[in-house]
Every structure is written in structure tokens, then in C-alpha cells.
PDB file of C-alpha atoms in Angstrom:
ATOM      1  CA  UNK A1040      90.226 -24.152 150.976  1.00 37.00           C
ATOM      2  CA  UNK A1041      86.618 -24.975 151.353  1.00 35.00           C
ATOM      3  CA  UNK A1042      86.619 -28.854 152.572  1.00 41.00           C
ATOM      4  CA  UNK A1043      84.012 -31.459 152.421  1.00 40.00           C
ATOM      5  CA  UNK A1044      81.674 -29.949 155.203  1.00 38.00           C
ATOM      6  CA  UNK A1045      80.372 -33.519 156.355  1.00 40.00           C
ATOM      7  CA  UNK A1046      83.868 -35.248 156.325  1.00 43.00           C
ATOM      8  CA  UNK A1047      86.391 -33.249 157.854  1.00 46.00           C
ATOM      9  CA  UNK A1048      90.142 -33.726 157.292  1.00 49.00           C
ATOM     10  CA  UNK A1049      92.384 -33.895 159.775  1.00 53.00           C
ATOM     11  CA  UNK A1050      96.594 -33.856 159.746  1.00 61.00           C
ATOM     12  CA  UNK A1051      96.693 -37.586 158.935  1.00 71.00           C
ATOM     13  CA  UNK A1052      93.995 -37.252 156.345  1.00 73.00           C
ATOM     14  CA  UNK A1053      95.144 -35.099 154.332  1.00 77.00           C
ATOM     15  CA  UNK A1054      98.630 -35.923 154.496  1.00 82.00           C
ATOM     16  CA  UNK A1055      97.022 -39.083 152.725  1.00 83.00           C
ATOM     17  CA  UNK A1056      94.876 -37.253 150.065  1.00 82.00           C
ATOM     18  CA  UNK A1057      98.358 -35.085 149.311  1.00 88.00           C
ATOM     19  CA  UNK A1058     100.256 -38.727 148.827  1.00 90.00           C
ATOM     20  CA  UNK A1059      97.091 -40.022 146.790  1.00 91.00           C
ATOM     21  CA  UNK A1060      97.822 -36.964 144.596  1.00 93.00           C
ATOM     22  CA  UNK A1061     101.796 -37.683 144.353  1.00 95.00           C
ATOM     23  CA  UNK A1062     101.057 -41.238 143.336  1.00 96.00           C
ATOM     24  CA  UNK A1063      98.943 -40.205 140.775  1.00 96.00           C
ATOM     25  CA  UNK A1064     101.592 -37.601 139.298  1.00 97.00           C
ATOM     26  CA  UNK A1065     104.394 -40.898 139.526  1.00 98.00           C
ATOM     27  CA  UNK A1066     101.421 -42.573 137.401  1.00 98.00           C
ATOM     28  CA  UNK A1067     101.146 -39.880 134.558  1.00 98.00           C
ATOM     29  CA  UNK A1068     104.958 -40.154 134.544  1.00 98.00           C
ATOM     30  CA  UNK A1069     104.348 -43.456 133.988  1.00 98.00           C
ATOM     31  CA  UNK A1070     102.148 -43.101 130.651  1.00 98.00           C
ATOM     32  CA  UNK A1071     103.877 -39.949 129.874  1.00 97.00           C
ATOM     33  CA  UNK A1072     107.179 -42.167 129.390  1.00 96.00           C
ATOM     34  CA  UNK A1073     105.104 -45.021 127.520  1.00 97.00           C
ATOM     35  CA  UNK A1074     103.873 -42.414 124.877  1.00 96.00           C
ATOM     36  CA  UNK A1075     107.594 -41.522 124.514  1.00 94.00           C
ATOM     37  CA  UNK A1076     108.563 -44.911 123.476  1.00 95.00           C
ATOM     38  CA  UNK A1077     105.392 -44.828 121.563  1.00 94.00           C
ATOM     39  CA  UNK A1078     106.847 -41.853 119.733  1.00 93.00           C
ATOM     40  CA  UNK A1079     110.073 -43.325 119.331  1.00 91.00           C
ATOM     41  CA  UNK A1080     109.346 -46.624 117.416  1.00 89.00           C
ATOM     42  CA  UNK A1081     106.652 -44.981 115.387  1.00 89.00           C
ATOM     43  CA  UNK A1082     109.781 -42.229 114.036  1.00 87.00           C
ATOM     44  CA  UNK A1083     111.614 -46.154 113.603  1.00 79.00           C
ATOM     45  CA  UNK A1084     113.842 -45.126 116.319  1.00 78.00           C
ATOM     46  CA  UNK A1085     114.269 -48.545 118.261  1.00 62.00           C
ATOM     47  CA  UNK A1086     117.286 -47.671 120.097  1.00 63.00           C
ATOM     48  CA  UNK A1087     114.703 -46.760 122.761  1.00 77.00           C
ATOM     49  CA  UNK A1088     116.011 -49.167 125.320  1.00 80.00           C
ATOM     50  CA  UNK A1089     116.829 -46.211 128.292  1.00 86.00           C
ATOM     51  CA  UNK A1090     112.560 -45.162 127.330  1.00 90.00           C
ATOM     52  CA  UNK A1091     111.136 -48.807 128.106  1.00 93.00           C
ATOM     53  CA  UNK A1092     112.898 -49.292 131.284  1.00 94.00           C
ATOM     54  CA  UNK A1093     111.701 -45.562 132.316  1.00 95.00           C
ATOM     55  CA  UNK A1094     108.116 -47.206 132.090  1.00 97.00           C
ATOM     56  CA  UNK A1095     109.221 -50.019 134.084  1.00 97.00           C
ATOM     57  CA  UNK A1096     111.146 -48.185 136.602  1.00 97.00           C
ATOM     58  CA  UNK A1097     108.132 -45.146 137.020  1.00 98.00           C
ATOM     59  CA  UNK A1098     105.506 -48.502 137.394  1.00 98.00           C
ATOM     60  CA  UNK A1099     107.577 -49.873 139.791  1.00 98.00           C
ATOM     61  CA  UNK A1100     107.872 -46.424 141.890  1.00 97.00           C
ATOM     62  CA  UNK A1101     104.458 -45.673 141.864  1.00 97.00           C
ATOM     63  CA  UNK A1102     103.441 -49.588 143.546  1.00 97.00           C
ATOM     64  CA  UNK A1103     106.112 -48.600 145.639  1.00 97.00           C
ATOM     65  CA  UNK A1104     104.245 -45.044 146.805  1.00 96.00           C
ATOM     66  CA  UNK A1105     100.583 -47.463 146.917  1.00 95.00           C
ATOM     67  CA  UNK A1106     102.006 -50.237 149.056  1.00 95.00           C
ATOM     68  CA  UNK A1107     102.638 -47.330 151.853  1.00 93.00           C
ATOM     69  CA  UNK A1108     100.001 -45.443 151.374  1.00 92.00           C
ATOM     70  CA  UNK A1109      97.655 -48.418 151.996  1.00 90.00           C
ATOM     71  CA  UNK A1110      99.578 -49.455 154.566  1.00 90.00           C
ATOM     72  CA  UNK A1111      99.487 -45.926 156.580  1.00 86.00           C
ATOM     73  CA  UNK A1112      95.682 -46.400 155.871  1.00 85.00           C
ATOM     74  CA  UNK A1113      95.400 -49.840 156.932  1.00 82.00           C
ATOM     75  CA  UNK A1114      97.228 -49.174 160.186  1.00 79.00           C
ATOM     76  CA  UNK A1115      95.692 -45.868 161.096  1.00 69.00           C
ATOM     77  CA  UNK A1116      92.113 -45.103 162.683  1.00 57.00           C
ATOM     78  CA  UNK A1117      90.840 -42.520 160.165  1.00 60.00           C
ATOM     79  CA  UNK A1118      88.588 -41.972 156.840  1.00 65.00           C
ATOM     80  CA  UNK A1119      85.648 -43.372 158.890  1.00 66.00           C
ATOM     81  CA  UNK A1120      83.289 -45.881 156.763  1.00 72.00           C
ATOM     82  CA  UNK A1121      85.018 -44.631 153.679  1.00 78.00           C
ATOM     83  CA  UNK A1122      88.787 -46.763 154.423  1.00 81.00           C
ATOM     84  CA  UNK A1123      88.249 -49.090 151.582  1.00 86.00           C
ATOM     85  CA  UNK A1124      87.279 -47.069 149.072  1.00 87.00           C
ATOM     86  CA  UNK A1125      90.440 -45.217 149.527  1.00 88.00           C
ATOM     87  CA  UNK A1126      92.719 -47.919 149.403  1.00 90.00           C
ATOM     88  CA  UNK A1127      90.512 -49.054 146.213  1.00 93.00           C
ATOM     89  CA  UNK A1128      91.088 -45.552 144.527  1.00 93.00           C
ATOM     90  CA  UNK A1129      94.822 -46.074 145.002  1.00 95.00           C
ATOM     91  CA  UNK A1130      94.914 -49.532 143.967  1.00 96.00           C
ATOM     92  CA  UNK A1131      93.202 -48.323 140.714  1.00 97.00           C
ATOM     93  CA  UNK A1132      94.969 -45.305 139.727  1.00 96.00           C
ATOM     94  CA  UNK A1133      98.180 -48.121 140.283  1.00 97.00           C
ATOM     95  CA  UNK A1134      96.398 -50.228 137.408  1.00 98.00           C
ATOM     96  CA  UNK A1135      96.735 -47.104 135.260  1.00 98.00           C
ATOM     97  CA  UNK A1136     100.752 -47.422 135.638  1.00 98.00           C
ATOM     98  CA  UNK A1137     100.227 -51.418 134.977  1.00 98.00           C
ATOM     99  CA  UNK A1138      98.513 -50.516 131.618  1.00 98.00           C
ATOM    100  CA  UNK A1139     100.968 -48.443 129.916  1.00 98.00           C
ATOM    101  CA  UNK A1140     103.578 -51.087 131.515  1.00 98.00           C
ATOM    102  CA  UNK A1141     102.061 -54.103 129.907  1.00 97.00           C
ATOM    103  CA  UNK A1142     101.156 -51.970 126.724  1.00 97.00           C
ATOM    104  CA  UNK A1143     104.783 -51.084 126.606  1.00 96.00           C
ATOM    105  CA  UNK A1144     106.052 -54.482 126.362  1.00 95.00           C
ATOM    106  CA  UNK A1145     103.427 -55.192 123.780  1.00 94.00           C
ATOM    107  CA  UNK A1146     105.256 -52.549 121.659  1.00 93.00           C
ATOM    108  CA  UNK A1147     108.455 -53.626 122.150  1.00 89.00           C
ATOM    109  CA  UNK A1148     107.294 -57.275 120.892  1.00 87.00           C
ATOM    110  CA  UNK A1149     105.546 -56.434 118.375  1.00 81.00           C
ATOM    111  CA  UNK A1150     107.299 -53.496 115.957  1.00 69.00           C
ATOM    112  CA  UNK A1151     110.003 -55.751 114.877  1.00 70.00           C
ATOM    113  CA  UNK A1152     110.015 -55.123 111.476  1.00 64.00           C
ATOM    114  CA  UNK A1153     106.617 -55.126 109.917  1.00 76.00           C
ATOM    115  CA  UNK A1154     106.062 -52.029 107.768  1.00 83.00           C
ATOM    116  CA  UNK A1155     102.301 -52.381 108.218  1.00 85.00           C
ATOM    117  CA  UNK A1156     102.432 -52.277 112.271  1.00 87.00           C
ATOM    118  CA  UNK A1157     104.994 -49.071 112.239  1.00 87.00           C
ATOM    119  CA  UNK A1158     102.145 -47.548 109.601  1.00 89.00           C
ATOM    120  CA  UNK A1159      99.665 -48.224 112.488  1.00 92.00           C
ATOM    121  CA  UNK A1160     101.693 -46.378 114.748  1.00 92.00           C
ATOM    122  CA  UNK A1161     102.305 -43.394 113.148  1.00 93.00           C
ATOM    123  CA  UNK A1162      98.730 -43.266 111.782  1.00 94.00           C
ATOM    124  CA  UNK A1163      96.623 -39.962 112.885  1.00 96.00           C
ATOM    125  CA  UNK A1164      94.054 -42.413 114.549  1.00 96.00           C
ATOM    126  CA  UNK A1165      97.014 -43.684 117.020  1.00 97.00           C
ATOM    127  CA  UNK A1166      97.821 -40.162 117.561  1.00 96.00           C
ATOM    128  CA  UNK A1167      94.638 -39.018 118.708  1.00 97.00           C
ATOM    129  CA  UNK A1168      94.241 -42.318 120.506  1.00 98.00           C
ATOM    130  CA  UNK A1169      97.371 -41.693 122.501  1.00 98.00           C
ATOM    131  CA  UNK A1170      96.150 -37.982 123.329  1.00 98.00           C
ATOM    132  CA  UNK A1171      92.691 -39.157 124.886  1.00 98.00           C
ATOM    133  CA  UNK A1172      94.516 -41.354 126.650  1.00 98.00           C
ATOM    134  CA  UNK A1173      96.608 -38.661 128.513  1.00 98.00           C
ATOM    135  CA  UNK A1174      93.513 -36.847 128.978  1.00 97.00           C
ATOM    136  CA  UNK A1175      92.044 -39.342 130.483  1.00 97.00           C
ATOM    137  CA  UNK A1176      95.263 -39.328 133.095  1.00 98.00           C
ATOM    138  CA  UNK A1177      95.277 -35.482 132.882  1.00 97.00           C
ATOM    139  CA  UNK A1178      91.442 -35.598 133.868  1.00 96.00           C
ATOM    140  CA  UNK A1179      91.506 -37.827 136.643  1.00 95.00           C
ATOM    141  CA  UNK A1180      94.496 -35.860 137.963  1.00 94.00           C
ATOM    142  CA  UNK A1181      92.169 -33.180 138.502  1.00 91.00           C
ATOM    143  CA  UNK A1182      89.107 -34.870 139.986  1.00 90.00           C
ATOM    144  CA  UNK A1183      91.292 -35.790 142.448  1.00 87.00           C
ATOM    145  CA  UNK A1184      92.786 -32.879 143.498  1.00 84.00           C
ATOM    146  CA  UNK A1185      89.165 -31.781 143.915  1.00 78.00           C
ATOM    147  CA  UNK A1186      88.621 -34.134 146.451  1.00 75.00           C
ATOM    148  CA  UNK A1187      90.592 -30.920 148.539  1.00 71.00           C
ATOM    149  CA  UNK A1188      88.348 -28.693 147.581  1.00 70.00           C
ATOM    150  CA  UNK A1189      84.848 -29.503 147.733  1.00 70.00           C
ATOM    151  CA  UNK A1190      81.747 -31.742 146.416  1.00 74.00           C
ATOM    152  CA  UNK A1191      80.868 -29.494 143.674  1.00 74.00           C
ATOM    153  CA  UNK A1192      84.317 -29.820 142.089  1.00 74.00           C
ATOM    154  CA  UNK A1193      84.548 -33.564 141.996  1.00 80.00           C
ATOM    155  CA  UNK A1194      80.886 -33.922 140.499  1.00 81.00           C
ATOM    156  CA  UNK A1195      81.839 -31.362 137.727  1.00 80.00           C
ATOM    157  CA  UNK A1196      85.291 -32.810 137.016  1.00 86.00           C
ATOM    158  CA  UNK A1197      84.198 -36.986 137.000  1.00 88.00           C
ATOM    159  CA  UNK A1198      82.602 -36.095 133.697  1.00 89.00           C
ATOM    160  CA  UNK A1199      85.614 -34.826 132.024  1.00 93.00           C
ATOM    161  CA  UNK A1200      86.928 -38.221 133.067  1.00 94.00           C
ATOM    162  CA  UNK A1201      84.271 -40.160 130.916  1.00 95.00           C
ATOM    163  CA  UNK A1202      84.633 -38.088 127.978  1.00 96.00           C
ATOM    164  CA  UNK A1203      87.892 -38.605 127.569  1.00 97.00           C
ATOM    165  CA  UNK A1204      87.690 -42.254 128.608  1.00 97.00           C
ATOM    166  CA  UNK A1205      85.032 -42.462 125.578  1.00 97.00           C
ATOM    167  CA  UNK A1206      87.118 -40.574 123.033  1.00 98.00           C
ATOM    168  CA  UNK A1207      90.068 -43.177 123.333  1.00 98.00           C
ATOM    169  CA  UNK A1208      87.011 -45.846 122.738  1.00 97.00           C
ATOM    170  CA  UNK A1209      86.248 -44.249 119.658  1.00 97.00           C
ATOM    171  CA  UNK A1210      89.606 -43.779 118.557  1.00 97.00           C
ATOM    172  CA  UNK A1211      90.445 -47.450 119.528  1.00 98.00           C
ATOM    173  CA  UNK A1212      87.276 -48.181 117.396  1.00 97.00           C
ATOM    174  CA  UNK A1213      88.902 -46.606 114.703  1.00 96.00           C
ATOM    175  CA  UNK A1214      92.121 -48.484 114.801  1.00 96.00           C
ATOM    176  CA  UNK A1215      90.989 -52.018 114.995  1.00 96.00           C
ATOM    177  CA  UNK A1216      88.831 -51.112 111.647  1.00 93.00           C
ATOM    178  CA  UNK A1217      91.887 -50.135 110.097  1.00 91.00           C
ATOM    179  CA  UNK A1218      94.085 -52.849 111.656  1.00 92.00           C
ATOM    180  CA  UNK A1219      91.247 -55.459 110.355  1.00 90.00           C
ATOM    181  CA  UNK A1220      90.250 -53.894 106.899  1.00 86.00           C
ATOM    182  CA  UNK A1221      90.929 -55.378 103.692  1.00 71.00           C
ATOM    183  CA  UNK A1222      93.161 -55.679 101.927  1.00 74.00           C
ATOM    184  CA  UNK A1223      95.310 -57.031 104.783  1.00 75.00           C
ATOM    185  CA  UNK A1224      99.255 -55.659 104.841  1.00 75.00           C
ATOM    186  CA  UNK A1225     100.617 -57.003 108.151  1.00 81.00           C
ATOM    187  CA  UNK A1226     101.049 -60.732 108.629  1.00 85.00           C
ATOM    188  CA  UNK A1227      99.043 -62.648 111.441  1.00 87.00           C
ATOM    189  CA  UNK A1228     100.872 -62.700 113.988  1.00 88.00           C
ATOM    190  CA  UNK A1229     101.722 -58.774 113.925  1.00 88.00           C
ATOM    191  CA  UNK A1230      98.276 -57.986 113.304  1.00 91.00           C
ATOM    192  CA  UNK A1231      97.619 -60.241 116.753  1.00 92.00           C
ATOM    193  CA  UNK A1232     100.682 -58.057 118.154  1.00 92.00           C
ATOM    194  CA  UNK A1233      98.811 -54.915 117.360  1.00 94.00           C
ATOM    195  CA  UNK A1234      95.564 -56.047 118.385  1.00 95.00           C
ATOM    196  CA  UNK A1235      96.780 -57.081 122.223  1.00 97.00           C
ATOM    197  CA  UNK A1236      98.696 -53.555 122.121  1.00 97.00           C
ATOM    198  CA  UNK A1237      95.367 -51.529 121.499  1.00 97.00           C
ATOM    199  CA  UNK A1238      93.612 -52.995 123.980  1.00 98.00           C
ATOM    200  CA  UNK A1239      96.054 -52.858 126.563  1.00 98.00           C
ATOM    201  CA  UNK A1240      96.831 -49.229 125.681  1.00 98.00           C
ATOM    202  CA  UNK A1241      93.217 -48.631 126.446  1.00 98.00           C
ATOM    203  CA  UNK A1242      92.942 -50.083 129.878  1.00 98.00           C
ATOM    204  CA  UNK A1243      94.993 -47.049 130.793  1.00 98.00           C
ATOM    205  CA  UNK A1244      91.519 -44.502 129.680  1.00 98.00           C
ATOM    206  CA  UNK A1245      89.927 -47.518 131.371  1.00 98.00           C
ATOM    207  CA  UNK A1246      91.234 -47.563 134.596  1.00 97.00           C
ATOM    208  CA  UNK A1247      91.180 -43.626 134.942  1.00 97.00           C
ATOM    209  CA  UNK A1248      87.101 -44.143 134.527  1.00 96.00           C
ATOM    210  CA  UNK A1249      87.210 -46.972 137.166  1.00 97.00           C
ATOM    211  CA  UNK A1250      88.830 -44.298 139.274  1.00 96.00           C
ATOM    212  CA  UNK A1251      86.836 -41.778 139.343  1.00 94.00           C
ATOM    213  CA  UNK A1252      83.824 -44.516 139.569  1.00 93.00           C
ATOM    214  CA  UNK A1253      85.208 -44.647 143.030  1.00 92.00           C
ATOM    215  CA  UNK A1254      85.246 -41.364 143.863  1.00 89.00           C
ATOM    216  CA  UNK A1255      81.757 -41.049 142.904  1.00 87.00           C
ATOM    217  CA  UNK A1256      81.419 -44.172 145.465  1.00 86.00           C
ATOM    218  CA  UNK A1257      82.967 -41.584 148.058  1.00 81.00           C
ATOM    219  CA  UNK A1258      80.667 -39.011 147.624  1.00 79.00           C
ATOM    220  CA  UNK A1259      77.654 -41.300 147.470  1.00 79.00           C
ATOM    221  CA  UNK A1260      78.955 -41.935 151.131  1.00 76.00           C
ATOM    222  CA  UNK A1261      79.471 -39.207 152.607  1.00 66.00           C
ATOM    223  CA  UNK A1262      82.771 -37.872 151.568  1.00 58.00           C
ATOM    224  CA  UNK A1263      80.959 -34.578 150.860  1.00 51.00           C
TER     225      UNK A1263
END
């Protein structure tokens, strides 16, 4: 493979770019495993109990797989002036797994019995909203495997990042117009419920753009 020719990697290195890559994949399990319980209380299948504690056991993994990855970098003499911004890279693609934790339990509270919310849920703007989401994940995936390969690859793949990072926005857009419109089906408090779940659904498209903000960070740098 053609490497970065101003930042070369060495055993330790890239032992720590392949375990930034497996954290990443624990992540996507992570959201991969939210969407499923997504799935399941929008079919009105709430005998999803084994699904939510998936989330919560995959979110707990992947801090798990960060803590020692920043701690091999904080204890190690490599990565040069870039150090930081590696551990920050990790630290956000761990907020991704946070996201579909949090929006997880938001679910869970909130599709107790209102019609209107379930409606929400299986509406085609949640669907689409859910698939930018994962191809936000999906996206990010890739721009970091690119680090491996070489500067070229990560500037062409942080855009695919963004796009799908602004799809979910519009999508999310979309939602809160319906969740808000008149005339109003859901009572307060589940339209409050719904309202918290969007947004922290989102963070997960969110926090996929923050990381690849920092990769750009890393090439700005040097790291290529």
C-alpha cells in the first residue's frame, strides 16, 4: 500500500490505525443494533429487551477498545506532533456509539403507547433518516481506512462524510415539521419524547462529521 509519504508508519503505528479501524467497526455495531430496535418498536414489537441491551453492551465495548487505544498512545513515543489529534479522532468516533446509546433509551421511553409517536417511526421520513445515518457511519468507516492508503483517498472520501451528514439534516428537518404540524395527534409530553429522540439520533451523522473534521486536522498537519 502506498502510505502517507511525509509520515511514515511504523509497527506501533499502524498497529494503532488497524485498532482505530476495529473500534470504529464495534461503533457501527453499535448503531447497526440501535436501528434494529428502531425497527422493532416501529413493527410494535416491544419485546425488544435482548436489542436495547445489545446497544448498551456494543457502547460499552467500544469505550472499552478507546480507553486502550489512548492509553497505548498516551504511553508510547510515536505519531509525532499529530498524538492528540489521534486520541481526539477516537474519542469522537466513541461519541458516535454514545449517540445511538442515548437515542436508544429515548426510544424505549418514549413509544409507550402513543399511536401518533409509533406513526412517526414507521414514517418514510424516519426511514430515510435512519439510512443517512448509517451512511454517515458507513462513510466515515471508509475515510478512515484511507488514512492506510494515502492523502488523495482521505480528501476524496471526507466529502462523502458531509453529504451524508447533511442528508440526515434534511431528513431530520423533515420530521420535526411533521412531528410539529397541525393538527397535533400525539400528546405533549410524547411529542417532547420524540423531539429529544430526533435530535439525539442525529448526533450520531453529527459526530461522524466531527470525525472526519479531524482527520482533515491530520492532513492539514502533516499526516500526508
Amino acid at each position: 500500500m502506498t502510505r502517507f509519504p511525509s509520515f511514515s508508519l511504523g509497527g506501533r503505528e499502524k498497529s494503532i490505525i488497524e485498532g482505530l479501524e476495529h473500534h470504529l467497526s464495534v461503533v457501527k455495531e453499535c448503531v447497526v443494533a440501535y436501528q434494529k430496535l428502531v425497527s422493532a418498536y416501529a413493527a410494535g414489537n416491544e419485546s425488544s429487551k435482548e436489542m436495547f441491551v445489545q446497544v448498551f453492551d456494543l457502547e460499552a465495548k467500544a469505550k472499552a477498545i478507546r480507553r486502550d487505544l489512548s492509553a497505548r498512545i498516551s504511553e508510547g513515543a510515536f505519531f509525532g506532533g499529530v498524538r492528540e489529534d489521534i486520541i481526539n479522532l477516537i474519542q469522537t468516533d466513541d461519541h458516535i456509539a454514545d449517540s445511538a446509546k442515548d437515542a436508544a433509551r429515548l426510544l424505549v421511553i418514549g413509544a409507550e403507547g402513543d399511536q401518533g409517536y409509533l406513526d412517526l417511526l414507521r414514517s418514510e421520513h424516519m426511514s430515510r433518516f435512519q439510512g443517512n445515518l448509517l451512511s454517515a457511519v458507513t462513510a466515515l468507516e471508509a475515510l478512515i481506512q484511507g488514512l492506510q492508503v494515502n492523502r488523495s483517498a482521505v480528501l476524496a472520501r471526507v466529502r462523502a462524510v458531509e453529504d451524508c451528514e447533511e442528508a440526515a439534516d434534511t431528513e431530520k428537518d423533515q420530521l420535526l415539521r411533521q412531528l410539529f404540524s397541525k393538527p397535533r395527534t400525539m400528546d405533549p409530553v410524547s411529542i417532547i419524547e420524540m423531539r429529544d429522540f430526533i435530535f439525539a439520533s442525529d448526533e450520531i451523522a453529527d459526530n461522524s462529521e466531527r470525525a472526519s473534521d479531524v482527520v482533515l486536522v491530520l492532513v492539514a498537519k502533516g499526516y500526508g
